[in-house]
Short mmCIF file of C-alpha atoms in Angstrom, two decimals:
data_model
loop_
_atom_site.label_atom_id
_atom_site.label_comp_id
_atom_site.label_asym_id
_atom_site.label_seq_id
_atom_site.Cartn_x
_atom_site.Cartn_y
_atom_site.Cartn_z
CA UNK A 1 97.12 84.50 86.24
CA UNK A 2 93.42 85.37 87.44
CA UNK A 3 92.47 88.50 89.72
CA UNK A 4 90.61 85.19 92.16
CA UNK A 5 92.09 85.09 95.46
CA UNK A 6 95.17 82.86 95.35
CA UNK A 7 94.75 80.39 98.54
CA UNK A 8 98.16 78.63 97.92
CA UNK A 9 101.49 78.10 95.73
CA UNK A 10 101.33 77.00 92.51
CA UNK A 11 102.67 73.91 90.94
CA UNK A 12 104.75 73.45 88.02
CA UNK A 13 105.80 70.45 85.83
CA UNK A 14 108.05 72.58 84.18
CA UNK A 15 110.88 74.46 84.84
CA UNK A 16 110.02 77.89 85.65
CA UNK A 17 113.01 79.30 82.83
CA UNK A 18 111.10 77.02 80.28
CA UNK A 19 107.50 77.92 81.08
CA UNK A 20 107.78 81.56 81.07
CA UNK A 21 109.51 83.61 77.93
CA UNK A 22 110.96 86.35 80.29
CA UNK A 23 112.13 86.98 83.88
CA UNK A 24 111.30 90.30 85.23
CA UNK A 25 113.84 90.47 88.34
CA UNK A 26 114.23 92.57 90.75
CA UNK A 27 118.13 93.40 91.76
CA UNK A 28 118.67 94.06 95.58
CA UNK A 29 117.67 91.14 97.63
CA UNK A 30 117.32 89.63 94.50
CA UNK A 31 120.30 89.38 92.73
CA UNK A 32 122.34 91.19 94.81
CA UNK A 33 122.75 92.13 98.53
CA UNK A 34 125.33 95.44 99.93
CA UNK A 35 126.18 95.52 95.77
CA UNK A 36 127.70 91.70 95.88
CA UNK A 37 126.27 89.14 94.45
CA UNK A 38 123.85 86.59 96.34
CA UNK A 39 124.66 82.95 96.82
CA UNK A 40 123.62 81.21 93.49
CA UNK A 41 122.63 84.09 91.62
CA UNK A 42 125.34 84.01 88.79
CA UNK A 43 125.00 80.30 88.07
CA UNK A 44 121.34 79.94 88.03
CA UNK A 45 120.66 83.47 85.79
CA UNK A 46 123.72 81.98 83.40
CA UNK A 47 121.85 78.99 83.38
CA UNK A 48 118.23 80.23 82.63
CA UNK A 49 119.69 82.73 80.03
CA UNK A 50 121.33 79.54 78.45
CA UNK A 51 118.41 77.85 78.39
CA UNK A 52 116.82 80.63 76.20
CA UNK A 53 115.20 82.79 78.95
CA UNK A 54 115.42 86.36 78.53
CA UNK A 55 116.11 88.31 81.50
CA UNK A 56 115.74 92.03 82.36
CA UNK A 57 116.41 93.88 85.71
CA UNK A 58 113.82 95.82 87.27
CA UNK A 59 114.54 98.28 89.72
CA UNK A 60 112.73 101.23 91.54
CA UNK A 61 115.75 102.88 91.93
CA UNK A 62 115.76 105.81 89.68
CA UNK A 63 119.34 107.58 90.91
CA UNK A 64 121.84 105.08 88.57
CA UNK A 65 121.17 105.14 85.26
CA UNK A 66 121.15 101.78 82.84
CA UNK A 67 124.46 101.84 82.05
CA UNK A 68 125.91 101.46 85.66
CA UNK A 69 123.08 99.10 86.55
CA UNK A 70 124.72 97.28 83.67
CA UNK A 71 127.85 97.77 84.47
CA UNK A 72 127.72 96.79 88.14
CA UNK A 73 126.06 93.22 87.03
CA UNK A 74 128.63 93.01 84.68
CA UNK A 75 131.28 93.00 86.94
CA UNK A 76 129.50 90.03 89.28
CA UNK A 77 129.76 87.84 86.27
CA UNK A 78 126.29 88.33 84.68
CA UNK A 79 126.50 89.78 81.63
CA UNK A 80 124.08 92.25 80.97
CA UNK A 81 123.24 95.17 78.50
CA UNK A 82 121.91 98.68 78.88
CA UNK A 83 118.39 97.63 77.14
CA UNK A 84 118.28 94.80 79.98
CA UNK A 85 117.82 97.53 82.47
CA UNK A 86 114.40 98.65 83.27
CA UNK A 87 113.88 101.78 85.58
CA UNK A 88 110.97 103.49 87.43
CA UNK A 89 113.27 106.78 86.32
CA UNK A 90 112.43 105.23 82.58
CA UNK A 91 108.58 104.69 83.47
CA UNK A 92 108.17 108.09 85.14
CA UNK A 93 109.79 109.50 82.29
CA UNK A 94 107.01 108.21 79.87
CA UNK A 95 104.49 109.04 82.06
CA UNK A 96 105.29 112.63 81.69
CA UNK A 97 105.65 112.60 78.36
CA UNK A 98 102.51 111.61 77.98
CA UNK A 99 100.99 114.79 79.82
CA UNK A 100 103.14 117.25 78.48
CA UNK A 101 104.80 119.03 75.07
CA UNK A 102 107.75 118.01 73.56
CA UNK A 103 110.94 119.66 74.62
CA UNK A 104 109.05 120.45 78.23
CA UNK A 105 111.18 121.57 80.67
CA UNK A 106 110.95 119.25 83.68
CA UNK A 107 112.15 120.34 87.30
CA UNK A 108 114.47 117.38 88.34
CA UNK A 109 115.17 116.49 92.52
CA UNK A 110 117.06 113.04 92.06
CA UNK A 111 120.26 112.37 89.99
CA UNK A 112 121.37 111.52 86.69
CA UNK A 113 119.01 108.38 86.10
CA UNK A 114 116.24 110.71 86.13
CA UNK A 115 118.18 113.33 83.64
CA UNK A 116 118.86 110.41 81.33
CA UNK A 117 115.38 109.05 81.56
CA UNK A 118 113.81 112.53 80.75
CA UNK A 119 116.38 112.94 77.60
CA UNK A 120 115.39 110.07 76.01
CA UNK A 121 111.66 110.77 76.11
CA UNK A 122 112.62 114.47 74.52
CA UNK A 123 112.29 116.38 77.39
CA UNK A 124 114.79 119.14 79.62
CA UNK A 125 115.53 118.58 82.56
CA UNK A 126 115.64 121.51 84.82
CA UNK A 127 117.02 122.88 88.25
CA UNK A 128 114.66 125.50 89.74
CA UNK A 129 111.00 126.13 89.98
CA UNK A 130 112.21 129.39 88.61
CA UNK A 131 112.65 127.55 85.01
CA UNK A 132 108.97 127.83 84.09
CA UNK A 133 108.72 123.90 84.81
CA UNK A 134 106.13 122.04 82.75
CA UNK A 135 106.47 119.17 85.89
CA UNK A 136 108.36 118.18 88.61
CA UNK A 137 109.63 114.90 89.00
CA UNK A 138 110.95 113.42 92.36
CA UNK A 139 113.21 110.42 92.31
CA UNK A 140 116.14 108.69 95.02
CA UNK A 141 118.89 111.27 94.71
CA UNK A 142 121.55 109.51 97.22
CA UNK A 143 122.36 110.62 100.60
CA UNK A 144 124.01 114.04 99.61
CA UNK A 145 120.90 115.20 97.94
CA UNK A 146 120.66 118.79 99.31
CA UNK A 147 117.87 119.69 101.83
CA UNK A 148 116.94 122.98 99.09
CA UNK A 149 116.38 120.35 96.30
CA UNK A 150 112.64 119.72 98.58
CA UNK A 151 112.28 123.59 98.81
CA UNK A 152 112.87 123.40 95.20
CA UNK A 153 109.62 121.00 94.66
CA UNK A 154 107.64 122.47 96.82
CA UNK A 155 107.78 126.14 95.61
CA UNK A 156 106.72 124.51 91.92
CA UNK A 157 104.46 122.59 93.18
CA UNK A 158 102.54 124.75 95.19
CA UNK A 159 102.04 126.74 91.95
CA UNK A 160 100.54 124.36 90.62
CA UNK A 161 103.12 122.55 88.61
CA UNK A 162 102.05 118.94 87.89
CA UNK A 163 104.32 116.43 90.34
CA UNK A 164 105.51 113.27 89.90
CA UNK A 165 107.49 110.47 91.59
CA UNK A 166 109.49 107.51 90.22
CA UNK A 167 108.62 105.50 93.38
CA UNK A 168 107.02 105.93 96.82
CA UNK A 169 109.53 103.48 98.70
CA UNK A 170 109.92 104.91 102.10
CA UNK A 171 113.28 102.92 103.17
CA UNK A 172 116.35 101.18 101.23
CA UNK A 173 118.90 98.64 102.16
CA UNK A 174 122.09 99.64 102.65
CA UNK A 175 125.51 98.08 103.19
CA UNK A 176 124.84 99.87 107.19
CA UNK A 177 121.51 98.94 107.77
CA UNK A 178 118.03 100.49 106.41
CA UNK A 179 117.92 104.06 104.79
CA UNK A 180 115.08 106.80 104.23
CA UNK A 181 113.44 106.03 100.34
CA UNK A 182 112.12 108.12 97.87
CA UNK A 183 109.32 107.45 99.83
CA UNK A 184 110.20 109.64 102.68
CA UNK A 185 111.52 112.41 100.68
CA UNK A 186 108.33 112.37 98.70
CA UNK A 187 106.89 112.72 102.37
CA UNK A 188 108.72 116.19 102.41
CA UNK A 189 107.49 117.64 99.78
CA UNK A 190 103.82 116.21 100.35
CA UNK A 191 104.02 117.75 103.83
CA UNK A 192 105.06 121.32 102.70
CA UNK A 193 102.58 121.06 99.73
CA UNK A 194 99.53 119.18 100.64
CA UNK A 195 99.75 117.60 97.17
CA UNK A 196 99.77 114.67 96.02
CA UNK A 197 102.38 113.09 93.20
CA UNK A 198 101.56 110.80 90.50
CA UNK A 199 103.95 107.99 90.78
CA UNK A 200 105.18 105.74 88.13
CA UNK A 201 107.16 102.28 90.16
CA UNK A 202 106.53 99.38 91.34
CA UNK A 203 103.97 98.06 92.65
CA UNK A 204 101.84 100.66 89.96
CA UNK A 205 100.59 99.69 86.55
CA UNK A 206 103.46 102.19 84.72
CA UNK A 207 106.57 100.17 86.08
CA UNK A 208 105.19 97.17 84.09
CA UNK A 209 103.66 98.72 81.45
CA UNK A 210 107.03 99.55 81.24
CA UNK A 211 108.76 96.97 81.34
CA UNK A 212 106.64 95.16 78.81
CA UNK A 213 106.97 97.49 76.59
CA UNK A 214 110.85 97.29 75.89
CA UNK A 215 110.90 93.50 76.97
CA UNK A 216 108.60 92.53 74.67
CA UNK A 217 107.73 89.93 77.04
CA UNK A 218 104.40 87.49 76.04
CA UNK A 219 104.86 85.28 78.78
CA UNK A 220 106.51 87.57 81.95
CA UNK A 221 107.42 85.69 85.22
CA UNK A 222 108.10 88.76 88.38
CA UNK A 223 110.86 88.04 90.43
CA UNK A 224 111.21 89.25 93.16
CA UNK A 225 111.82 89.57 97.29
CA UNK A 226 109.54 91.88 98.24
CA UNK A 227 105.51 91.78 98.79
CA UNK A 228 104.34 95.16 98.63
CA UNK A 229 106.73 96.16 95.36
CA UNK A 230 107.49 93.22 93.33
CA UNK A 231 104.51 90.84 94.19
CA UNK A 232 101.74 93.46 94.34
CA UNK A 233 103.40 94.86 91.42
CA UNK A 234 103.34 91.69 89.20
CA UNK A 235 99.17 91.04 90.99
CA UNK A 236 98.47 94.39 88.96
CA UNK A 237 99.81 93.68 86.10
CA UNK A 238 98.33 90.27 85.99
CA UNK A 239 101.16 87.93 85.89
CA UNK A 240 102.68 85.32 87.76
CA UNK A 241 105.22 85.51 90.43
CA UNK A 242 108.52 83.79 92.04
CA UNK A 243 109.00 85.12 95.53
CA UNK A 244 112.85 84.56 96.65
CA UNK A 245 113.79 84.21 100.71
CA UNK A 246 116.68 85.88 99.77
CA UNK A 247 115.83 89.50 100.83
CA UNK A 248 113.18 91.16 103.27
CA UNK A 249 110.39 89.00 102.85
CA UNK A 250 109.94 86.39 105.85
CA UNK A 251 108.10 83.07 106.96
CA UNK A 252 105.70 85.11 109.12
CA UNK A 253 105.31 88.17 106.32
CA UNK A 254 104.45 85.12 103.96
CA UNK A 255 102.19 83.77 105.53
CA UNK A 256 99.83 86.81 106.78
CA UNK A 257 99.93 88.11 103.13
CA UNK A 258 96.88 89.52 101.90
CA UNK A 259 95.67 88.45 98.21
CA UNK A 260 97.81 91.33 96.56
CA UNK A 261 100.81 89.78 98.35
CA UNK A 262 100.59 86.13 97.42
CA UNK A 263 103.29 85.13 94.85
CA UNK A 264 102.32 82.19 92.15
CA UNK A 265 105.52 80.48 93.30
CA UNK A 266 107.72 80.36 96.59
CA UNK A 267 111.64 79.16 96.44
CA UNK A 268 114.45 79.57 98.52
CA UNK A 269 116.50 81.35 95.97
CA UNK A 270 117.15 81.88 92.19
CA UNK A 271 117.70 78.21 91.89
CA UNK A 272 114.05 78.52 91.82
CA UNK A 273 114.02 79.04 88.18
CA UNK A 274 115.52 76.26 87.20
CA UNK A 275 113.25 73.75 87.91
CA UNK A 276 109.83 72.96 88.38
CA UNK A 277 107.51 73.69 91.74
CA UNK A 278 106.04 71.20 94.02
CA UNK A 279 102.39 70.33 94.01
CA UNK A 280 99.99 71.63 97.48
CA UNK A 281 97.45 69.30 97.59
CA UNK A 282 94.16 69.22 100.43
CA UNK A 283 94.62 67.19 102.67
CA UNK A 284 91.28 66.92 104.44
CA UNK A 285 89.29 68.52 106.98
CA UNK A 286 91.24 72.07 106.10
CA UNK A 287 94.90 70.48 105.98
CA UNK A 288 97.35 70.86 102.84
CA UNK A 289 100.16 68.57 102.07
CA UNK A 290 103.24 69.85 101.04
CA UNK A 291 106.47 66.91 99.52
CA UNK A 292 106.44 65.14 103.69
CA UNK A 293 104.51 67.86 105.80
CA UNK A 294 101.04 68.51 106.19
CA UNK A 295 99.91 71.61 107.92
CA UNK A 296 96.11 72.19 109.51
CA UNK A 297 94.64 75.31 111.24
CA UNK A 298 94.00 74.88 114.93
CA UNK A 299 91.90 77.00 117.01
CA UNK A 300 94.40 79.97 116.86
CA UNK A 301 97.63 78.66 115.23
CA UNK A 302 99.27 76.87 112.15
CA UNK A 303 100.12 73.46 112.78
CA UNK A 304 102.65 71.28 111.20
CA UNK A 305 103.47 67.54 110.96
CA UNK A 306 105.83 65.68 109.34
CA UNK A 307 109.30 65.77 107.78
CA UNK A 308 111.37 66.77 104.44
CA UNK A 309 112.29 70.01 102.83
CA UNK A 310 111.46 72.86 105.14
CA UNK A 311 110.22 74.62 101.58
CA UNK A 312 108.10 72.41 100.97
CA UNK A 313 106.28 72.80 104.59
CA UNK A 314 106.23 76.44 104.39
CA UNK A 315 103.86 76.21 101.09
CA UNK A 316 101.75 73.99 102.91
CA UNK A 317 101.48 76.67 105.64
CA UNK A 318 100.87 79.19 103.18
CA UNK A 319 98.16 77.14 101.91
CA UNK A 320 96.39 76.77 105.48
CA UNK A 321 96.87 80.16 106.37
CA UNK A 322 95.76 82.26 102.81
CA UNK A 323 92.59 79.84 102.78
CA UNK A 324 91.92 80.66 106.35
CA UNK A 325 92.22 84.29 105.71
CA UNK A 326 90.47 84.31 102.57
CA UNK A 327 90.70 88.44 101.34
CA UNK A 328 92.05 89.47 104.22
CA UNK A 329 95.43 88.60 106.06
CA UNK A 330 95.71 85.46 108.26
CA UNK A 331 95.58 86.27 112.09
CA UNK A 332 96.59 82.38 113.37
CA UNK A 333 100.23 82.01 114.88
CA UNK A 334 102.58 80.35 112.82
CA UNK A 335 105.30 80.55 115.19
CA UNK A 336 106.22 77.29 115.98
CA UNK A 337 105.08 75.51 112.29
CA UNK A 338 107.96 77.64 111.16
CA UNK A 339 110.17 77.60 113.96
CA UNK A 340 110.09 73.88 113.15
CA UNK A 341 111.58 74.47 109.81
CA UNK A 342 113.88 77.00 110.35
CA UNK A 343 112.02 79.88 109.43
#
């Protein structure tokens, strides 16, 4: 894909699980939703993995290690090894290594996916700033991460110690609603410090640098739910993109997406892969025509007309609405156009 402002959804003749070598998916919203499986996950990654896809499982969480991640997907009927797991633990792990010696004692506030990540790379992980820490690395540690663990990072790192982060989400889904990210605890420690970490996930260059790097992957396709993570993420890296309604990402989210933000392709759900993706043609004096709709910009909203697969009329709003905001995001109302279709 080019760095040029996308102004709408791609088209494919082919299926997406034939036209791209590996799928780089993302888990919750994804795959998954409150750790179960989401409707038409298992059958369509069984089906693209059949079909001589590779898949791998990118996640920012850095608290689980591989092995569970396996495990868990596992157990929802997709069969999955530890080397199909990619983590930003794993990322954030390299990018340390790269900055410090061999054997380095590291100054851990997360859990054991950060431990195991910092093993493999050769280096020690480490409990208190009193360790002689070479860095510090900050990554989710679960909801009974003790309040000293920040103390912990914030006496190192106001030494001086190098700090690092596996990801800068501020919130998580949970089975009970949304919960503080890595994001907000690397707020704490930012706060107390006045630093600033280097971070290592997604939407940054070392998640997929990452992920490359033990996929192998020539021909990558991002999958993924969210804008700012997975879509900006896969816009850095320079590769294409399947956004999934299947987690937080919304009609209205879609449509005011900046360039960063706009996926190659948009689908309803993993189903996506399996097949090909519908020309967006112009339509004349602005308009786009999606399958039966065709959607124009009036004075200060999206407008819609026509009939057919609701999918197809969102990508024909997305098409009006990223060409009308060009590099920016797209101020016009879509509110009816996608109350019209459901959205």
């Amino acid at each position: 894909m080019s760095r040029s402002v996308r102004t709408r959804p791609e088209a494919s003749g082919q299926a997406l699980s034939e036209a791209y070598d590996t799928a780089l998916l993302d888990l919750d919203g994804v795959v998954y939703a409150g750790g179960n499986a989401i409707v038409h996950a298992v059958e369509s990654l069984a089906a693209a993995r059949e079909g001589g896809m590779r898949l791998a499982y990118v996640t920012n969480n850095a608290l689980r290690t591989p092995d569970t991640v396996a495990g868990h997907l596992t157990e929802l009927g997709i069969p999955t090894g530890a080397e199909d797991v990619i983590t930003s633990a794993q990322a954030v792990a390299r990018l340390i290594s790269e900055q410090v010696p061999q054997g380095a004692r590291v100054l851990v506030i997360g859990g054991e996916g950060l431990r195991v990540a910092l093993r493999e790379r050769g280096l020690v992980p480490v409990e208190s700033a009193d360790d002689d820490p070479a860095a510090v690395v900050q990554g989710f540690g679960g909801p009974d991460l003790p309040w000293g663990r920040f103390a912990e990072a914030s006496y190192a790192v106001a030494r001086g110690v190098p700090w690092f982060a596996s990801n800068t989400d501020l919130t998580i889904p949970s089975g009970r609603g949304i919960a503080p990210g890595n994001g907000a605890a690397v707020e704490v420690v930012r706060i107390a410090t006045g630093a600033e970490p280097q971070v290592a996930g997604k939407p940054l260059p070392p998640m997929h640098r990452e992920t490359i790097l033990r996929t192998g992957a020539k021909r990558p396709l991002v999958v993924g739910d969210r804008l700012d993570t997975d879509i900006e993420g896969a816009f850095n890296g320079e590769v294409d993109s399947l956004l999934v309604l299947t987690g937080v990402t919304d009609g209205p989210q879609l449509l005011a997406a900046p360039p960063q933000h706009r996926p190659t392709y948009v689908d309803a759900d993993l189903r996506g892969m399996l097949g090909g993706q519908p020309d967006v043609v112009e339509a004349g004096e602005g308009g786009f025509r999606c399958g039966g709709w065709t959607a124009t910009a009036g004075a200060d909203r999206l407008e819609l007309d026509g009939e057919g697969e609701a999918l197809d009329g969102l990508r024909a709003l997305c098409a009006v609405a990223w060409t009308a905001a060009g590099e920016g995001a797209c101020e016009l109302d879509g509110g009816k156009a996608l109350a019209r279709l459901g959205l």
